[in-house]
Amino acid sequence: MKALEGVRILDFTHVQSGPTCTQLLAWFGADVIKVERPGIGDITRGQLRDLADADSLYFTMLNHNKRSITLDTKNERGKAVLAALIEQCDVMVENFAPGALDRMGFSWERIQELNPAMILASIKGFGPGPYADCKVYENVAQCTGGAASTTGFRDGVPLVTGAQIGDSGTGLHLCLGIVAALFQRTKSGRGQKVSVAMQDGVLNLCRVKMRDQQRLAHGPLKEYSQYGEGIPFGDTVPRAGNDSGGGQPGRILKCKGWETDPNAYIYFITQAPVWEAICDVIGEPDWKTNPDYATPEARLPRLNEVFERIEAWTSTREKFEAMEILNARDIPCGPILSMKELAEDASLRETGTVVEVEHPARGKYLSVGNPIKLSESPTDVVRSPLLGEHTEEILREVLQFDDQTVEELQKSGAIGAPRRLAAE
Ligand code: CAO
C-alpha cells in the first residue's frame, strides 16, 4: 500500500516544474497519466539528447513511474477523451503558458462542471498582476524571485544558481498544495484550484533575504563580510559571496589540492558553541580568551581575518580529512561535493536517493530518487514511459472504451499510433 494509492492524476505538465510535482505524486503511489501531443510529446524528450534514439535524460529523470497517453486536445474527439479523463481523475496538474488551457476549451468553470471534486493544480511564472501573461523559465524565476540579486559577489554580476529553485522548487510547492487539497476534500467533498507562481516559490526560498532587507533599515548587516571591510551598505540586500549571512558565520575555504581540483573546498561554520574547539584545531588557543575573538559579536568586524586563519589550516588538509577532524569536534562543515562524487556515493545509493534505472532504449542510467522517505510508503523508481506507451491501456482500463472506439480514435488522429517497446 502506497500513501497516495487510489489517487488518479491527469498530468498535463511539461518541461521541468510540473513534471517534478507529478513525479513526486507518482512516487507516493498515485496513478499518474501523462497527456502528451501525438508524435511530439513533452518537448524535453528530444532536448539535450545524449543518445540518438532514446528519450533524453532530461525527460527520463523527471517522468518516472508515470503512464503516457498521446492525445491531440485541439482535435474535437481528442477533447472528448480529455473530458472523459477529467471525469475519472482526482487531480489535474498543468503548467502551460497563461491562457493555454482556456484556449483549449478547458476553463476552471468547465472542469468543475465535468467533475466538481476535481483539484486543478497550476504553475505559472507570475501570480495575478502586471506580468500574469508572461511565459517563464527557470532562470527568469530566479531573477524575478530575488535569488539572482542576492547570489554572487558584491562586485560581480547577479548570478543564477545550479539548484533549480524556480522549476523543481515550484513543483515541490505545488505538490504540497495538492496533498493539502486532497486532504481538505476528504472533509468537504469538493475540489479546488491550487496555484503556485514561480516568482512566489523562489521568493519563499529567499525568505531570509527579505528578512535582511528589513534589517537594513536598522543598521548594517554585520554578518556580511562587507561590514568588516568598511564598505557601506546601500538600500538593498547586497550579494554576499559565500558568507552564510546568518547567525553562525560561515564561508567556503580552500582545502589541500585546490590549485588543481575545482572542488577541493569545504564549507566551514564558526558556530559559537564550538568556538573553543575551532581555536584548538587551527592552533590559535589564545583566541578563546582574547576579547577581539572570544565572542561572536567581537568576531563580526574581523570575519575576513578569522576565515583567512581557518583557511590556513583547511588548506593543509584534504576536504574529507578536514571533515573528519571537524566532525569529531562537532564543528559544522561540509565538503564541496562534485556531481561525480555524488553519483558514486555509496550511502546515497543505499538510501535510494541515487538510483540506477534500466530503460529499453538507453540501457542503464542514474537518476535522483525520491528524497522524501516515508517509512510506510517506500518508493520504487520505475523508468519513464515511452511516448504513448499506455494510450490504449488507459483508454480501455480507465475509460472502458471498446476496440471499435479505440480504432475510430486512431483513425481520427485524436490519439497517436502507440510506440511499442523495441522487444515487442
Ligand atoms: N494537444 C494539442 N495541443 C497541445 C497539447 C496536446 N496534447 N499539449 C499542449 N498543447 C498546446 C497548448 O494548448 C498550447 O497551444 P496554444 O498556444 O495555441 O494555446 C501550445 O501547445 C504550447 O503550450 P505552451 O505555450 O505552454 O508551450 P511553450 O513551449 O510555448 O511555452 C513555457 C513553454 C514553459 C514557457 C510555458 O508553458 C509557461 O510559461 N508555463 C508556465 C510556467 C512554467 O511552468 N515554466 C517552467 C518551464 S520549465 O519547467
XYZ file of C-alpha atoms in Angstrom, residues 31-404:
374
model
C -1.620 6.699 -10.817
C -0.159 9.483 -12.955
C -1.435 9.671 -16.538
C 0.758 11.960 -18.594
C -1.064 13.507 -21.566
C 1.235 14.302 -24.492
C 0.806 15.618 -28.001
C 0.836 12.767 -30.578
C 4.162 12.356 -32.342
C 5.864 15.074 -30.317
C 5.243 14.607 -26.631
C 6.859 16.613 -23.892
C 9.432 18.813 -25.624
C 12.138 17.596 -23.241
C 12.013 14.084 -24.739
C 14.086 15.432 -27.606
C 16.107 18.114 -25.829
C 19.712 17.670 -24.660
C 19.833 14.183 -26.136
C 22.948 12.170 -25.387
C 21.812 9.109 -27.388
C 20.315 9.396 -30.869
C 17.095 7.425 -30.494
C 16.454 7.473 -26.773
C 14.375 9.897 -24.709
C 16.729 12.418 -23.141
C 17.917 12.135 -19.565
C 16.117 15.433 -19.000
C 12.828 13.651 -19.708
C 13.560 10.270 -18.153
C 14.791 11.776 -14.873
C 11.588 13.819 -14.419
C 8.944 11.349 -15.513
C 9.449 8.111 -13.616
C 6.502 5.981 -12.506
C 4.063 7.644 -14.945
C 1.920 6.308 -17.791
C 1.878 8.130 -21.129
C -1.176 8.687 -23.322
C -0.952 10.627 -26.574
C -3.927 12.856 -27.213
C -4.476 15.822 -29.522
C -6.503 18.083 -27.286
C -7.197 20.516 -30.112
C -8.989 17.771 -32.095
C -12.726 17.527 -31.245
C -12.578 13.789 -30.486
C -9.409 14.359 -28.506
C -11.211 16.988 -26.437
C -13.976 14.478 -25.714
C -11.386 11.975 -24.464
C -9.814 14.655 -22.268
C -13.255 15.499 -20.846
C -13.808 11.810 -20.071
C -10.425 11.638 -18.340
C -11.259 14.724 -16.268
C -14.372 12.915 -15.057
C -12.267 9.937 -13.965
C -9.361 11.726 -12.276
C -8.909 13.339 -8.865
C -6.306 15.943 -9.735
C -5.345 17.709 -12.944
C -1.884 19.284 -12.979
C -0.769 21.709 -15.687
C 1.966 24.226 -16.361
C 1.045 25.606 -19.758
C 1.596 29.213 -20.680
C -1.103 31.511 -19.224
C -4.435 31.056 -21.003
C -3.491 27.876 -22.918
C -5.950 25.673 -21.034
C -8.776 28.191 -21.586
C -7.928 28.387 -25.289
C -8.149 24.595 -25.414
C -11.702 24.888 -24.042
C -10.976 23.690 -20.509
C -11.508 26.654 -18.222
C -11.732 26.101 -14.453
C -15.528 26.525 -14.746
C -15.756 23.840 -17.437
C -13.526 21.478 -15.433
C -15.763 21.931 -12.376
C -18.839 21.190 -14.486
C -17.231 17.953 -15.612
C -16.030 16.977 -12.151
C -16.905 19.103 -9.083
C -14.438 17.132 -6.946
C -11.537 17.898 -9.285
C -8.443 19.596 -7.902
C -6.860 21.732 -10.621
C -3.218 22.485 -9.846
C -1.364 25.057 -11.952
C 2.090 26.543 -12.158
C 2.547 29.891 -13.855
C 5.523 32.243 -13.925
C 3.767 35.026 -12.048
C 0.633 35.418 -9.981
C -2.111 37.933 -10.811
C -0.660 41.351 -11.661
C 1.242 43.075 -14.438
C 3.216 40.002 -15.510
C 0.438 37.405 -15.248
C 0.503 36.726 -19.003
C 4.249 36.099 -19.275
C 5.893 32.804 -20.123
C 8.623 31.944 -17.632
C 11.594 29.595 -17.471
C 13.826 28.660 -14.528
C 16.328 31.481 -14.665
C 13.666 34.121 -15.232
C 12.068 32.958 -11.984
C 15.412 33.028 -10.178
C 15.877 36.618 -11.346
C 12.362 37.820 -10.585
C 12.067 35.982 -7.274
C 15.058 37.622 -5.593
C 17.591 34.802 -5.872
C 19.830 36.343 -8.534
C 20.106 39.766 -6.908
C 21.330 38.122 -3.711
C 23.602 35.482 -5.270
C 27.193 36.118 -6.346
C 29.860 38.512 -5.167
C 29.246 42.139 -4.237
C 31.440 43.471 -7.012
C 30.233 40.980 -9.651
C 27.095 40.484 -11.747
C 23.990 38.796 -10.303
C 24.255 35.002 -10.538
C 21.769 32.206 -11.085
C 22.260 29.011 -9.096
C 22.501 25.442 -10.360
C 19.777 24.350 -7.930
C 16.539 24.525 -9.926
C 14.650 26.503 -7.339
C 12.364 28.051 -9.974
C 11.256 24.836 -11.654
C 11.789 21.955 -9.235
C 11.285 24.265 -6.235
C 7.895 25.375 -7.544
C 6.991 21.784 -8.377
C 7.618 20.880 -4.748
C 5.439 23.744 -3.550
C 2.640 22.645 -5.881
C 2.896 19.065 -4.691
C 2.308 20.141 -1.108
C -0.674 22.251 -2.205
C -2.188 19.237 -3.969
C -1.778 16.927 -0.995
C -3.342 19.589 1.275
C -6.277 19.991 -1.166
C -6.753 16.209 -1.302
C -6.854 16.167 2.485
C -9.391 19.009 2.618
C -11.506 17.207 0.022
C -11.863 14.204 2.335
C -13.874 16.539 4.598
C -15.506 18.979 2.156
C -16.091 16.596 -0.739
C -15.199 19.453 -3.066
C -12.242 20.158 -5.285
C -10.417 23.454 -5.529
C -7.832 25.324 -7.545
C -4.220 25.152 -6.368
C -1.928 27.777 -7.891
C 1.763 28.433 -7.406
C 3.655 31.169 -9.221
C 7.355 30.516 -9.826
C 8.226 34.021 -8.657
C 6.423 33.322 -5.357
C 8.102 29.951 -4.945
C 11.564 31.445 -5.417
C 10.796 34.356 -3.109
C 9.625 31.890 -0.458
C 13.020 30.202 -0.697
C 14.691 33.631 -0.439
C 12.770 34.468 2.741
C 15.952 35.161 4.733
C 16.982 37.824 2.228
C 13.650 39.620 2.700
C 14.448 39.413 6.425
C 17.772 41.141 5.776
C 16.125 43.756 3.568
C 14.147 44.894 6.601
C 17.090 44.627 8.992
C 18.980 47.059 6.749
C 16.644 49.835 7.876
C 18.083 49.471 11.375
C 21.777 49.317 10.575
C 24.438 47.448 8.612
C 24.279 43.681 8.175
C 27.149 42.796 10.470
C 27.185 39.128 9.415
C 28.129 40.103 5.835
C 31.909 40.428 5.372
C 31.328 43.775 3.673
C 30.720 45.157 7.167
C 34.205 44.259 8.421
C 35.688 45.576 5.176
C 34.240 49.015 5.968
C 32.180 49.117 2.774
C 28.893 50.930 3.351
C 25.600 49.231 2.592
C 23.148 50.647 0.058
C 19.373 50.466 0.345
C 19.023 46.863 -0.787
C 20.415 43.494 0.301
C 23.806 43.052 -1.397
C 25.309 39.870 -2.795
C 27.324 38.249 -0.040
C 29.535 35.760 -1.842
C 29.803 32.638 0.275
C 29.064 34.333 3.585
C 26.312 32.471 5.400
C 24.925 35.871 6.336
C 23.145 34.167 9.234
C 23.638 33.895 12.961
C 26.548 31.483 12.582
C 29.082 32.950 10.117
C 30.437 30.518 7.548
C 32.404 30.522 4.332
C 33.832 28.258 1.630
C 37.524 27.665 2.302
C 40.318 26.081 0.289
C 41.448 22.555 1.067
C 44.598 20.726 0.042
C 44.716 20.360 -3.733
C 42.555 23.409 -4.565
C 45.130 24.561 -7.120
C 44.194 21.691 -9.456
C 40.852 20.348 -8.157
C 37.980 22.833 -8.631
C 36.053 21.186 -5.805
C 38.789 20.906 -3.160
C 36.925 23.207 -0.775
C 34.935 22.917 2.423
C 32.133 24.986 3.905
C 33.184 25.899 7.410
C 30.793 27.297 10.020
C 32.161 29.166 13.022
C 29.320 28.018 15.240
C 29.552 29.898 18.523
C 29.125 26.922 20.924
C 32.184 25.182 19.399
C 34.416 28.246 19.093
C 36.913 26.868 21.604
C 37.237 23.631 19.653
C 37.804 25.671 16.464
C 40.615 27.604 18.185
C 42.275 24.332 19.223
C 42.007 22.799 15.736
C 43.502 25.788 13.928
C 46.219 26.309 16.556
C 45.038 29.614 17.987
C 44.246 28.718 21.625
C 44.674 32.366 22.656
C 41.610 33.316 20.590
C 39.462 31.551 23.212
C 40.068 34.361 25.676
C 41.353 37.258 23.562
C 38.491 39.831 23.688
C 38.938 40.533 19.950
C 37.983 36.944 19.080
C 36.333 35.332 22.108
C 32.710 36.348 21.374
C 30.617 36.184 18.184
C 29.989 39.943 18.400
C 33.737 40.673 18.612
C 34.463 38.473 15.599
C 31.917 40.086 13.253
C 34.103 43.081 12.249
C 37.047 40.756 11.523
C 35.420 37.836 9.650
C 37.975 38.049 6.829
C 40.865 37.690 9.254
C 39.182 34.840 11.125
C 38.418 32.897 7.951
C 41.859 33.529 6.465
C 43.358 31.965 9.582
C 40.988 28.995 9.428
C 41.797 28.586 5.731
C 45.487 28.465 6.542
C 44.563 25.262 8.410
C 41.968 23.799 5.974
C 44.345 24.263 3.028
C 46.739 21.819 4.672
C 44.066 19.070 4.748
C 42.116 17.217 2.109
C 38.413 18.040 2.267
C 37.287 14.653 3.625
C 40.151 14.616 6.108
C 39.183 18.109 7.299
C 35.582 16.998 7.625
C 36.549 14.024 9.750
C 38.646 16.141 12.101
C 35.973 18.834 12.396
C 33.048 16.433 12.793
C 34.879 14.678 15.601
C 34.729 18.011 17.457
C 31.128 18.779 16.451
C 32.196 21.668 14.241
C 29.613 22.014 11.438
C 31.171 21.769 7.980
C 30.605 20.195 4.585
C 32.928 19.346 1.720
C 32.079 20.715 -1.731
C 30.945 17.526 -3.462
C 31.085 17.283 -7.234
C 28.327 15.604 -9.270
C 30.800 12.792 -9.940
C 31.342 12.246 -6.230
C 27.587 12.314 -5.569
C 26.902 9.864 -8.397
C 29.432 7.452 -6.896
C 28.442 7.932 -3.244
C 27.668 4.524 -1.730
C 25.399 5.783 1.052
C 23.195 7.756 -1.371
C 22.825 4.570 -3.438
C 21.854 2.625 -0.327
C 19.077 5.035 0.649
C 17.690 5.210 -2.889
C 18.476 8.902 -3.228
C 20.637 7.935 -6.197
C 19.207 5.048 -8.201
C 20.192 3.075 -11.260
C 17.306 2.556 -13.677
C 17.013 0.308 -16.728
C 15.461 1.818 -19.857
C 14.605 -0.148 -23.025
C 16.111 2.447 -25.386
C 19.037 3.760 -23.351
C 20.005 0.883 -21.084
C 21.121 1.754 -17.548
C 21.172 5.339 -16.331
C 21.454 7.080 -12.995
C 18.729 9.191 -11.516
C 17.952 11.038 -8.338
C 15.330 9.027 -6.500
C 12.702 10.271 -4.069
C 14.369 12.452 -1.433
C 11.247 12.203 0.767
C 11.283 8.925 2.678
C 8.014 7.554 4.054
C 8.506 4.566 6.333
C 5.097 3.128 5.355
C 5.295 4.013 1.677
C 8.684 3.198 0.216
C 9.441 4.401 -3.315
C 10.206 2.035 -6.180
C 11.597 4.024 -9.091
C 10.160 2.781 -12.402
C 11.518 4.009 -15.747
C 9.731 6.809 -17.606
C 7.159 5.795 -20.242
C 7.822 5.885 -23.962
C 5.669 8.347 -25.872
C 2.118 6.991 -25.927
C 3.179 3.683 -24.415
C -0.034 3.385 -22.406
C -2.537 5.076 -24.725
C -4.635 2.007 -25.452
C -4.286 0.627 -21.942
C -5.639 3.875 -20.457
C -8.497 4.169 -22.957
C -9.605 0.617 -22.218
C -8.924 0.433 -18.490
C -9.715 3.946 -17.242
C -12.360 4.959 -19.788
C -13.683 1.456 -20.572
C -13.523 2.116 -24.352
C -14.054 -0.872 -26.617
C -11.874 -1.914 -29.585
C -14.052 -0.133 -32.116
